[in-house]
Short mmCIF file of C-alpha atoms in Angstrom, two decimals:
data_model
loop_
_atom_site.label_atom_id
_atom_site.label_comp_id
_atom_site.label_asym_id
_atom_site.label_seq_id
_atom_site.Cartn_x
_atom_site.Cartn_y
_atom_site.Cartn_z
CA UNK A 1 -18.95 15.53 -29.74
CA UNK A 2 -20.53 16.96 -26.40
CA UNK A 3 -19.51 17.12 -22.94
CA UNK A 4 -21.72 15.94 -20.29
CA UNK A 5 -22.87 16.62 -16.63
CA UNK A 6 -23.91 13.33 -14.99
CA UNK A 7 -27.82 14.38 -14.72
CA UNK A 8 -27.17 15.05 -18.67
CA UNK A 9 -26.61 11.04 -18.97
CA UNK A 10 -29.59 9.68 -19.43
CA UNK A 11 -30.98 11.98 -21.33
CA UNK A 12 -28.12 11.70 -23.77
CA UNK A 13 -28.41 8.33 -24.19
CA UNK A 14 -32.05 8.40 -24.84
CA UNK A 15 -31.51 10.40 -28.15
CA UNK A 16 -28.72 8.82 -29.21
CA UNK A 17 -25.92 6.35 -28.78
CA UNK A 18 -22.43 7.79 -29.35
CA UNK A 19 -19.49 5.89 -30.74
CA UNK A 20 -17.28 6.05 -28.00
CA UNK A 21 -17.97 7.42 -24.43
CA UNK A 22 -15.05 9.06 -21.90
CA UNK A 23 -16.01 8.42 -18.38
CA UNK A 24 -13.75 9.69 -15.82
CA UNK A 25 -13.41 10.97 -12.04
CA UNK A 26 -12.16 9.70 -8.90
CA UNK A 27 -16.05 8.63 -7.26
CA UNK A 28 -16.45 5.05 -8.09
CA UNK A 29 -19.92 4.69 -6.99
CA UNK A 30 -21.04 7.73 -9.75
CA UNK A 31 -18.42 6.02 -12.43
CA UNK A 32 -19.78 2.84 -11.88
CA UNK A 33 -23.62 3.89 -12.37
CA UNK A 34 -22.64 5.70 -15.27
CA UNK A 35 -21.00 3.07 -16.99
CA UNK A 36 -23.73 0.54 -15.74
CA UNK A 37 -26.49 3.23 -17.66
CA UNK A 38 -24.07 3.72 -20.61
CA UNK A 39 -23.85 -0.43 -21.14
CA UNK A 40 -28.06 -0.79 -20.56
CA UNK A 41 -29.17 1.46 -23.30
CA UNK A 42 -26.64 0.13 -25.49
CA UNK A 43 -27.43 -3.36 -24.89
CA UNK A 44 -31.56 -2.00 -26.21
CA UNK A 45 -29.57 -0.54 -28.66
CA UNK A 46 -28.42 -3.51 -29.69
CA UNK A 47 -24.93 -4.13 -28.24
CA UNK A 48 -25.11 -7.41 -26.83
CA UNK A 49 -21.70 -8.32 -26.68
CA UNK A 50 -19.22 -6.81 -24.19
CA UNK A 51 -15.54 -7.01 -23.84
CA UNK A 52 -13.87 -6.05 -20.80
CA UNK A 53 -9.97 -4.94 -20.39
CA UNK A 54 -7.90 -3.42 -17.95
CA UNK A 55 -5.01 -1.87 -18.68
CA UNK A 56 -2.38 -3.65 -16.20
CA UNK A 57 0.62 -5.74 -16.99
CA UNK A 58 -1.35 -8.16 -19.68
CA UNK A 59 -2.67 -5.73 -21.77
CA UNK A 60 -1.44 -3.77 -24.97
CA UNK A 61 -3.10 -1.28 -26.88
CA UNK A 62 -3.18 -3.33 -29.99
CA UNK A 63 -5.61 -5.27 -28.50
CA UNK A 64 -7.82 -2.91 -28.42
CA UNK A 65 -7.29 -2.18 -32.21
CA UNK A 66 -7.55 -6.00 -32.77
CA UNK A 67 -11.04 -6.42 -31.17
CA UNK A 68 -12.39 -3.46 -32.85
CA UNK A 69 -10.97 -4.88 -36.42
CA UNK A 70 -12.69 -8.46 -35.57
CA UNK A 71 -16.09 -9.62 -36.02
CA UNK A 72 -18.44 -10.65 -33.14
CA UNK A 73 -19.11 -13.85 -33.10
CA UNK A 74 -22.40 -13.82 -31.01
CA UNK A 75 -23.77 -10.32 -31.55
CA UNK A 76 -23.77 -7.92 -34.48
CA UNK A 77 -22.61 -5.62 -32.18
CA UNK A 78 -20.10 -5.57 -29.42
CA UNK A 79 -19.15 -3.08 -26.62
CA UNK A 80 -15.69 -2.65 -25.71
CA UNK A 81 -14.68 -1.55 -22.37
CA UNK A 82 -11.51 -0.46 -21.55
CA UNK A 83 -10.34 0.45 -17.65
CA UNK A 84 -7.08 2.73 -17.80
CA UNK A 85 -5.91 1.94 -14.13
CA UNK A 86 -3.85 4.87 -13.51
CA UNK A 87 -5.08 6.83 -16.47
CA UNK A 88 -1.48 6.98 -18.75
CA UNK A 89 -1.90 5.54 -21.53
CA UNK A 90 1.75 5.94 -22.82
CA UNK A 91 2.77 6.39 -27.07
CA UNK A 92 1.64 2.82 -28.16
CA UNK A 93 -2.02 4.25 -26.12
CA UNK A 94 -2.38 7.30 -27.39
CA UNK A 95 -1.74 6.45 -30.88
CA UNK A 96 -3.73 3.34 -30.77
CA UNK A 97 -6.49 5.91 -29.51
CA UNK A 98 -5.35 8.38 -32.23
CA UNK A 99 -6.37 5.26 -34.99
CA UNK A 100 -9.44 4.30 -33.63
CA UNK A 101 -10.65 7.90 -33.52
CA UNK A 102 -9.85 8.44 -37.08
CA UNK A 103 -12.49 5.46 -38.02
CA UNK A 104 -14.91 4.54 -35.22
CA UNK A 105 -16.73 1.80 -36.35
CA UNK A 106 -20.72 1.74 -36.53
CA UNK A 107 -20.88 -2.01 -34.69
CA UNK A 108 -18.28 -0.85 -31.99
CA UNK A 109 -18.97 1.43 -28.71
CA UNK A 110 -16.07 2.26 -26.84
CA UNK A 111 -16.15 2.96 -23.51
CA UNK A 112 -13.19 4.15 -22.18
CA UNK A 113 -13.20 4.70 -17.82
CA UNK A 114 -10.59 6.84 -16.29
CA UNK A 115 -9.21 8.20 -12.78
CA UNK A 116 -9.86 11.98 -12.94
CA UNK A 117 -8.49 13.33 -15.86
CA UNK A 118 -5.55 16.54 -15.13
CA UNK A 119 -5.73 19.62 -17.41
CA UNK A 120 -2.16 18.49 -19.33
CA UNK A 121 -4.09 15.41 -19.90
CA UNK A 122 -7.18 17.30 -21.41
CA UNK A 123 -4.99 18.49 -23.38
CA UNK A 124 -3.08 15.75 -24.93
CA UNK A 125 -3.31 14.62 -28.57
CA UNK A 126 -5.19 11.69 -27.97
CA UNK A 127 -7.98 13.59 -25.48
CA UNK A 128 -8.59 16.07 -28.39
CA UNK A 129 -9.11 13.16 -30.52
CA UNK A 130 -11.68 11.85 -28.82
CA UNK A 131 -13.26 15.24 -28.11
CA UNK A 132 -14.21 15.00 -31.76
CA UNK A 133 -16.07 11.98 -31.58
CA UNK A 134 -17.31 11.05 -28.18
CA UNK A 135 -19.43 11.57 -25.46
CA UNK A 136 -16.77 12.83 -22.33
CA UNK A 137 -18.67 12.45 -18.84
CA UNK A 138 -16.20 13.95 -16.34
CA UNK A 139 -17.38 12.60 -13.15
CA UNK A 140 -17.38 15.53 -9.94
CA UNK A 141 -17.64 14.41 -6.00
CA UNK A 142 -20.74 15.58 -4.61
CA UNK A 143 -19.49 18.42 -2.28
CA UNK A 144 -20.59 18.58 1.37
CA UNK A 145 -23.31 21.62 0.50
CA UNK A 146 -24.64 18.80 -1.90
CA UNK A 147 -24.94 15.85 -0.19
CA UNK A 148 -28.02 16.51 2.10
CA UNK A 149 -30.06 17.26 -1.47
CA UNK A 150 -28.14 14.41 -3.02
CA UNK A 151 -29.08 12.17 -0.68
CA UNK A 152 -32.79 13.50 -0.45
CA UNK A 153 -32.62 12.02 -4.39
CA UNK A 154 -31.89 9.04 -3.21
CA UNK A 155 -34.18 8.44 -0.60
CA UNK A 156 -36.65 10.02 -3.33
CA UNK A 157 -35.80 6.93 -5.41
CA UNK A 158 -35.93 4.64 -3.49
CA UNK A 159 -39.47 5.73 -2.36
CA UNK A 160 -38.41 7.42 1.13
CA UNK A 161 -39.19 10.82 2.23
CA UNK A 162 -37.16 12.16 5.78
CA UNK A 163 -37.45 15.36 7.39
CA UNK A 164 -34.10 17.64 7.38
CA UNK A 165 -32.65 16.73 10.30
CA UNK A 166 -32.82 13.48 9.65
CA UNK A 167 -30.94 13.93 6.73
CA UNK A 168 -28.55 16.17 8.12
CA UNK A 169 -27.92 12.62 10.47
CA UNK A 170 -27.29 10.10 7.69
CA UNK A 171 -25.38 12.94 5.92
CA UNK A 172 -23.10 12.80 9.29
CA UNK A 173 -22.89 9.57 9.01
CA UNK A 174 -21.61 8.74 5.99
CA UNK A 175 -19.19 12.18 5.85
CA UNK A 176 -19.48 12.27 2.48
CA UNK A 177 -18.91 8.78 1.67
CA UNK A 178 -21.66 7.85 -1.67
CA UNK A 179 -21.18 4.31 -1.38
CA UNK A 180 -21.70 4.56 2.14
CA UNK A 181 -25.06 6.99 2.02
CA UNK A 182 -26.47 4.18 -1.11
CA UNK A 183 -25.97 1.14 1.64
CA UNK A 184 -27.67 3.02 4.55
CA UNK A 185 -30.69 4.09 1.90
CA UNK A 186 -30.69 0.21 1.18
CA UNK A 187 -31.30 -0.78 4.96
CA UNK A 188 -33.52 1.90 5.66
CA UNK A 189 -35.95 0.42 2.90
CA UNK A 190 -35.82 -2.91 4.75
CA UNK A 191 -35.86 -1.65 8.31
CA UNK A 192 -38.26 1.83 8.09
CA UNK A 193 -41.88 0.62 9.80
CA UNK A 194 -42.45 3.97 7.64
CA UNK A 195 -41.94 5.78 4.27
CA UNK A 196 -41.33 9.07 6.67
CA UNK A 197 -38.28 9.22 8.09
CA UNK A 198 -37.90 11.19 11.42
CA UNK A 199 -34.78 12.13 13.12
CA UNK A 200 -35.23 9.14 16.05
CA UNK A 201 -35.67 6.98 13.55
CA UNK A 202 -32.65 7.36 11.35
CA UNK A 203 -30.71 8.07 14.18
CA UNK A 204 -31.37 4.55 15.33
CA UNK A 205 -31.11 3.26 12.25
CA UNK A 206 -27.40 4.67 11.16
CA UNK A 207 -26.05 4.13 14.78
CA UNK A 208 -27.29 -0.04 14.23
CA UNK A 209 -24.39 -0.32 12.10
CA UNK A 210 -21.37 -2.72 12.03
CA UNK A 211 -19.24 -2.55 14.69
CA UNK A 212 -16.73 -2.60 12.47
CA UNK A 213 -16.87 -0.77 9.31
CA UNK A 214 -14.46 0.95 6.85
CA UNK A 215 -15.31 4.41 8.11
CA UNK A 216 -13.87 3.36 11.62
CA UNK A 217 -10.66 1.69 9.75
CA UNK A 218 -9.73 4.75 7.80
CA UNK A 219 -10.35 7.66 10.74
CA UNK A 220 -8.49 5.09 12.81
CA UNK A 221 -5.38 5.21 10.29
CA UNK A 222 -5.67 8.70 9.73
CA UNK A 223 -5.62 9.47 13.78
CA UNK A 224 -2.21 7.18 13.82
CA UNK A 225 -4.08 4.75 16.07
CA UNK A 226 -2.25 1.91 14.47
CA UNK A 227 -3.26 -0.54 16.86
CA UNK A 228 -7.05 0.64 17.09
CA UNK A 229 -6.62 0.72 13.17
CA UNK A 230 -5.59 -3.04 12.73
CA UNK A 231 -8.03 -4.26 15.38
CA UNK A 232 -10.91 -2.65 12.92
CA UNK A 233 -8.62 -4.44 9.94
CA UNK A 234 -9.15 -8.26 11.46
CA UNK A 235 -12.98 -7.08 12.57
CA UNK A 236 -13.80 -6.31 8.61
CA UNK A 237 -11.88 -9.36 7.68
CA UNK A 238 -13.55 -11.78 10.36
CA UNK A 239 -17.39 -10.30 9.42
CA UNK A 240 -16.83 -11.06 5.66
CA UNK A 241 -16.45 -7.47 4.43
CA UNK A 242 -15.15 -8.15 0.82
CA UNK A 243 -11.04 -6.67 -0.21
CA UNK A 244 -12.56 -4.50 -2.23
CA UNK A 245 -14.57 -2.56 -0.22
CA UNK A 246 -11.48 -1.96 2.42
CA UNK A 247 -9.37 -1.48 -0.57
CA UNK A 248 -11.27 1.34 -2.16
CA UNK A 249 -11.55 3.34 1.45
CA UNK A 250 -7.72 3.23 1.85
CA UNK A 251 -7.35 4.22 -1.49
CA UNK A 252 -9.80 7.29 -1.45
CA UNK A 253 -8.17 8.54 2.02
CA UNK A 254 -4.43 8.58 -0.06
CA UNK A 255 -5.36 10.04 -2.83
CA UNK A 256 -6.64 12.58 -0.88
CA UNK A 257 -4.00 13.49 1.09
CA UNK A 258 -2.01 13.00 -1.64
CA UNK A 259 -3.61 15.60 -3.55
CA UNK A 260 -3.70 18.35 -0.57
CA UNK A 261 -0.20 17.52 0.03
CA UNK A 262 0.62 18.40 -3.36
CA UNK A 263 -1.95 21.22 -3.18
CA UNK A 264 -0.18 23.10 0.23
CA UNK A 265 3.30 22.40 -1.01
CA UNK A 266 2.49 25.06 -3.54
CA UNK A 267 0.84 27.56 -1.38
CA UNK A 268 -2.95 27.18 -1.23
CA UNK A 269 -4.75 26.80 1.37
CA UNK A 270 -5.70 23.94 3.27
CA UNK A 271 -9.70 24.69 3.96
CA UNK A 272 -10.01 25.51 0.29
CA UNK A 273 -8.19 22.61 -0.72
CA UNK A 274 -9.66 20.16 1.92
CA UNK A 275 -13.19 21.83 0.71
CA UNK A 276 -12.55 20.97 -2.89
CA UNK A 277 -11.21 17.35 -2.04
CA UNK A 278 -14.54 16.72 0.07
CA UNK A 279 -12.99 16.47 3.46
CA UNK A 280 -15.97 17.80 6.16
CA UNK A 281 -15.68 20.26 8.84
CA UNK A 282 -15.22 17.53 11.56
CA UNK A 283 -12.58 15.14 9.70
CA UNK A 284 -9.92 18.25 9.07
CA UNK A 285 -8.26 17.71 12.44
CA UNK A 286 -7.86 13.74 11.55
CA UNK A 287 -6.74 14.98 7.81
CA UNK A 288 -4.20 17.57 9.33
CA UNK A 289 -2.77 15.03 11.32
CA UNK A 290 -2.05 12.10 8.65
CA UNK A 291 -0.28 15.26 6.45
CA UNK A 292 2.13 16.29 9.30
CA UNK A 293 2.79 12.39 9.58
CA UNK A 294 2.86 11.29 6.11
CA UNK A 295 5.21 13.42 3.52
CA UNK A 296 4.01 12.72 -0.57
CA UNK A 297 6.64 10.09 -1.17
CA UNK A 298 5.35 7.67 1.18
CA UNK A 299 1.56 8.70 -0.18
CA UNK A 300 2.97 8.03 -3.50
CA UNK A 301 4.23 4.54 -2.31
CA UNK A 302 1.07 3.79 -0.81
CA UNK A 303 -1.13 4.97 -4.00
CA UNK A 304 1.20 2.09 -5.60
CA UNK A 305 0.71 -0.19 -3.13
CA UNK A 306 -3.08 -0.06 -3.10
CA UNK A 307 -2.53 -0.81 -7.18
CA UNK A 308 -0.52 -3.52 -6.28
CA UNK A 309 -3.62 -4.93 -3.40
CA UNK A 310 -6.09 -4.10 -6.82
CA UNK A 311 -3.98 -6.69 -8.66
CA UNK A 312 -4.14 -9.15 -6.23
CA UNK A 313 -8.00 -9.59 -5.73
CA UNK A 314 -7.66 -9.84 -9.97
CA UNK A 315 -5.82 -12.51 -9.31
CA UNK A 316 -3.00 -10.72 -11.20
CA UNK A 317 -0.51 -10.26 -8.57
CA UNK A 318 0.70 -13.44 -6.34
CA UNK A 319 0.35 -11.32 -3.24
CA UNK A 320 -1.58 -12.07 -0.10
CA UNK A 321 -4.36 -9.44 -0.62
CA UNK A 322 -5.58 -8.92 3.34
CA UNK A 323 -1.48 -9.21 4.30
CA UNK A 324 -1.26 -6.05 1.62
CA UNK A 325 -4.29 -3.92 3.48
CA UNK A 326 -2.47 -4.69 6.61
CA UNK A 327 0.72 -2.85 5.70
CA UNK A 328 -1.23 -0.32 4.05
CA UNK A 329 -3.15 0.30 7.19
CA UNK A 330 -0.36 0.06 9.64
CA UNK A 331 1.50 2.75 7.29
CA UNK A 332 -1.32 5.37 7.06
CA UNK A 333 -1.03 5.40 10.43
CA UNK A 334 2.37 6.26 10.59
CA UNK A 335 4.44 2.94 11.39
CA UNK A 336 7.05 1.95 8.58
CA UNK A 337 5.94 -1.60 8.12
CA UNK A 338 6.41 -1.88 4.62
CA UNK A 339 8.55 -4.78 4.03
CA UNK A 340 11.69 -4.42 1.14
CA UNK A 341 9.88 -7.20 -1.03
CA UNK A 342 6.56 -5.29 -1.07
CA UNK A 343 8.33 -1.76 -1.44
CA UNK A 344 10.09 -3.43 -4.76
CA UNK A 345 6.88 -4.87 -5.77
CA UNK A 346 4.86 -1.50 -5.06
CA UNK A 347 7.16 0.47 -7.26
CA UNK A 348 7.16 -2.00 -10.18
CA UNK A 349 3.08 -1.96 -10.04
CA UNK A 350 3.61 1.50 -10.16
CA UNK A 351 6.00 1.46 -13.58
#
């Protein structure tokens, strides 16, 4: 039915409610807003019901079929969310997709969240069948020419003004990093003695940070300081920083190089690639040095073993979630320490 920018959302929404909405991309913090504004006008729409699913080792497509066919038993109308982990949805998916297209119901909003979406995958069957009927959101990183006006929104919303360079600080200090640049805009409307923000003060403000913090852990791991690296592990683990958070910054940094790995191994070139994956002027050197160390079968091993670390904090897997960050860690930064029970494990989280 229409494809949409992010800053085409809201407006969207506000004229109408589609029948199912695509939301895809590999920036969690923009995913997750978008789904979060998707599910509040729905609920004024009327859809007070939600059901959640992820597509992991429990689920099967029929379900979703099931739930759509069944009636609500609290709300006249329901949402239902599905979360395609690692965006395959396999025959029994795309079929089951294929149905519901054919017959979206009027008391029903899917809502359907992706990884970022390939151009064989755009292509598929099923993706044309829901070009037909829903709203697609493909979700883009904010680029590093972005960010400084990006994050001049947020301060914006959050009812902060700064002067450039004091942007061009936080924007340094967060290298790109949304989550990141949302919790310093949060502290900075508790801590600012003003709604002006000069460059003393946010530089003051950004450098009062944790002394250990997820930023450190992954340049750490990408340097091959595997001992500096694990230290920063225990720190986040001992000040109460949640899996979650540690997981998602691993998991960012390997895709990455996973993707630029793939990228040079077919001849482009690494500042246009690193450019296009994010990666800032003064993090290339650290990048360029996890690539020479890492070749894309242990990234792809690693990309499975951060699904299998996302499974454990569901409460899925029967894994030790901080012991799985640990060899994740200790292996981004270029020491084999994956054990033979957690390499079979990682490649049957990855099947």
């Amino acid at each position: 039915m229409a494809r949409l920018r992010i800053e085409q959302l809201e407006n969207a929404l506000s004229k109408r409610i589609a029948p199912i909405y695509v939301v895809s991309g590999d920036e969690p913090l923009l995913i997750q807003e978008a789904c979060d504004l998707i599910r509040q006008q729905a609920h004024q729409a009327g859809y007070d019901e939600r059901e959640l699913y992820h597509t992991d080792a429990g689920f099967t497509w029929e379900t979703l079929l099931q739930s759509a066919n069944s009636m609500s038993l609290f709300s006249e109308k329901k949402i239902i969310e599905v979360r395609v982990i690692n965006g395959k949805l396999g025959d029994a998916g795309a079929k089951a997709i294929i149905e519901y297209c054919s017959r979206p119901s009027d008391d029903n909003l899917l809502l359907l969240v992706f990884p970022k979406l390939d151009k064989k995958t755009q292509n598929s069957k099923w993706h044309k069948a829901l070009d037909s009927v829903a709203d697609i959101l493909q979700v883009w990183p904010v680029a590093a020419h972005q960010l400084p006006r990006w994050i001049e929104q947020r301060l914006k919303q959050a009812g902060l003004t700064a002067e450039p360079q004091a942007i061009e600080i936080l924007c340094a200090k967060v290298e790109g990093n949304l989550l990141a640049a949302v919790q310093e805009v949060e502290k900075l409307k508790l801590i600012a003695d003003s709604n002006h923000l000069d460059a003393q003060t946010m530089s003051n403000a950004v450098m009062d940070s944790a002394r250990y913090d997820v930023f450190n852990l992954t340049n750490k791991a990408l340097s091959g300081d595997s001992r500096a690296a694990v230290a920063n592990l225990h720190g986040l683990k001992a000040e109460g920083t949640e899996a979650p958070i540690v997981l998602w910054a691993l998991t960012r940094e390997i895709r990455t190089l996973a993707t630029i790995k793939e990228a040079l191994q077919l001849g482009q070139s690494f500042d246009q690639v690193a450019q296009r994956n994010g990666v800032w002027d003064n993090r290339k050197t650290l990048v360029k040095q996890a690539l020479h160390r890492l070749d894309l079968k242990i990234l792809h091993q690693l990309i499975r073993k951060c699904l299998l670390a996302d499974k454990s904090i569901k409460g899925i897997a029967n894994e030790d979630t901080w012991n799985l960050l640990l060899e994740i860690t200790i292996n981004l930064a270029g020491t084999q320490a994956l054990s033979p029970k957690s390499n079979r494990l990682a490649l049957q989280s990855g099947n």
